[in-house]
Amino acid sequence: MKTNENTRILEFGLIVLVTVILFTGCSGLYQSYHGTLPPEQVSIIKVATLTRPDGYEDNTILWPSTIDGKSAPLGCTLMKLLPGEHTISFNCRAEAGFYSLQSKAPVYTTVHLEAGKIYEAVPHLHSDLTWQVEISPEIENAQIGRAH
């Protein structure tokens, strides 16, 4: 009887721990520097999620795994980095209805970022089922703080 009670307590504790980790780790923002810097001194990368506009329920999902060798927070969709060269690994997944195709290993991308620019990371699934992540400046509002 004591074993069942201990098992239930352990299961409850595990559920609470996983819930706390999920809710506290999903900040959505990764900042590579401490403190606050003016927008014109940093580079921003937005992580794109592509959804088909024709009503079908398939989309392509991208999330960073590491940024310059450091783990990215769960649910990271925005990265504030200092200008310069950065290496980012991404996990990619394409979903179409009940089907899902995920990258077997992280996809590494090295990019040189300029201060004051906003970039977008976009996943590409090629016909040979290999993944590529392209990081490029956004067309509109490519300068942070610049009026459009």
XYZ file of C-alpha atoms in Angstrom:
148
model
C 0.000 0.000 0.000
C 2.851 2.376 0.826
C 4.403 1.859 -2.646
C 1.232 3.020 -4.460
C 1.066 6.142 -2.314
C 4.744 6.937 -2.989
C 4.215 6.383 -6.716
C 1.265 8.809 -6.765
C 3.249 11.439 -4.871
C 6.156 11.002 -7.295
C 3.844 11.273 -10.329
C 2.187 14.413 -8.925
C 5.575 15.974 -8.193
C 6.754 15.186 -11.719
C 3.646 16.769 -13.255
C 4.116 19.914 -11.157
C 7.817 20.108 -12.093
C 7.153 19.758 -15.840
C 4.381 22.374 -15.659
C 6.633 24.852 -13.848
C 9.473 24.302 -16.334
C 7.177 24.771 -19.328
C 5.604 27.961 -18.050
C 8.757 29.616 -16.732
C 11.020 28.649 -19.641
C 8.825 29.985 -22.443
C 9.901 33.581 -22.458
C 9.916 33.905 -26.248
C 12.879 36.319 -26.068
C 16.604 35.647 -26.090
C 18.933 38.541 -25.316
C 22.676 37.968 -25.701
C 23.728 40.930 -23.571
C 23.005 42.169 -20.063
C 21.111 45.368 -19.358
C 19.387 47.663 -21.791
C 20.791 49.022 -25.032
C 19.201 51.468 -27.492
C 17.542 49.691 -30.461
C 20.028 51.180 -32.919
C 22.894 49.333 -31.149
C 21.428 45.815 -31.385
C 20.256 43.403 -34.071
C 16.905 41.634 -33.875
C 16.018 38.300 -35.451
C 12.344 37.336 -35.665
C 11.603 33.638 -36.075
C 9.048 33.061 -38.827
C 6.257 30.502 -38.739
C 4.819 29.984 -42.178
C 1.155 29.079 -42.610
C -0.488 28.406 -45.936
C -3.013 31.098 -46.886
C -5.268 28.712 -48.833
C -7.049 27.256 -45.812
C -5.108 24.003 -45.544
C -3.854 23.128 -42.095
C -0.193 22.713 -42.928
C 2.536 24.988 -41.782
C 6.266 25.178 -41.263
C 7.565 25.713 -37.752
C 11.034 26.873 -36.791
C 12.608 27.253 -33.374
C 16.187 28.013 -32.336
C 18.026 25.327 -30.400
C 21.306 27.115 -29.686
C 22.579 30.643 -30.209
C 26.365 30.951 -30.287
C 26.613 27.624 -28.463
C 24.191 28.564 -25.656
C 20.784 26.940 -25.284
C 17.887 29.038 -26.538
C 14.844 29.360 -24.262
C 11.824 27.212 -25.007
C 9.417 29.048 -27.286
C 12.034 31.562 -28.438
C 10.595 33.663 -31.275
C 12.714 36.809 -30.946
C 16.471 37.178 -30.547
C 18.238 40.415 -29.568
C 21.913 40.072 -30.409
C 24.912 42.350 -30.554
C 26.108 43.138 -34.088
C 28.633 40.744 -35.619
C 28.810 37.109 -36.626
C 26.551 34.584 -34.908
C 25.928 30.862 -35.330
C 22.402 29.693 -34.623
C 21.065 26.151 -34.784
C 17.395 25.628 -35.552
C 14.948 22.756 -35.390
C 12.475 22.693 -38.258
C 9.136 20.969 -38.726
C 6.620 20.959 -41.554
C 3.088 19.838 -40.832
C 0.378 18.901 -43.310
C -2.807 17.565 -41.769
C -1.859 14.367 -39.934
C 1.659 14.284 -41.409
C 4.737 15.889 -39.935
C 8.323 16.060 -41.160
C 10.970 17.267 -38.727
C 14.671 17.922 -39.157
C 16.661 14.931 -37.888
C 19.400 17.179 -36.536
C 19.609 20.916 -35.892
C 20.205 23.079 -38.967
C 23.139 25.454 -38.421
C 23.229 28.941 -39.918
C 25.980 31.530 -39.534
C 25.000 35.127 -40.165
C 26.648 38.543 -39.908
C 24.264 41.026 -38.265
C 24.373 44.796 -38.504
C 23.391 47.154 -35.684
C 19.903 48.603 -35.853
C 18.529 46.052 -38.325
C 15.635 43.639 -38.003
C 16.125 40.224 -39.590
C 13.797 37.306 -40.210
C 14.718 33.615 -39.975
C 12.746 31.597 -42.537
C 12.812 27.794 -42.925
C 12.994 26.120 -46.336
C 12.272 22.429 -46.967
C 13.880 21.320 -50.222
C 12.572 18.611 -52.544
C 15.330 16.246 -51.348
C 13.876 16.665 -47.802
C 16.826 18.665 -46.496
C 16.302 21.836 -44.497
C 17.853 25.270 -44.833
C 17.275 28.357 -42.672
C 17.722 31.732 -44.307
C 18.259 34.814 -42.159
C 17.813 38.062 -44.067
C 16.801 41.657 -43.335
C 13.089 42.350 -43.423
C 12.033 44.262 -46.537
C 9.822 46.741 -44.678
C 11.097 48.608 -41.637
C 14.611 47.182 -42.103
C 16.031 49.766 -39.714
C 15.002 49.744 -36.071
C 13.457 53.022 -35.024
C 13.242 54.404 -38.556
C 9.868 55.913 -39.497
C 8.115 54.218 -42.416
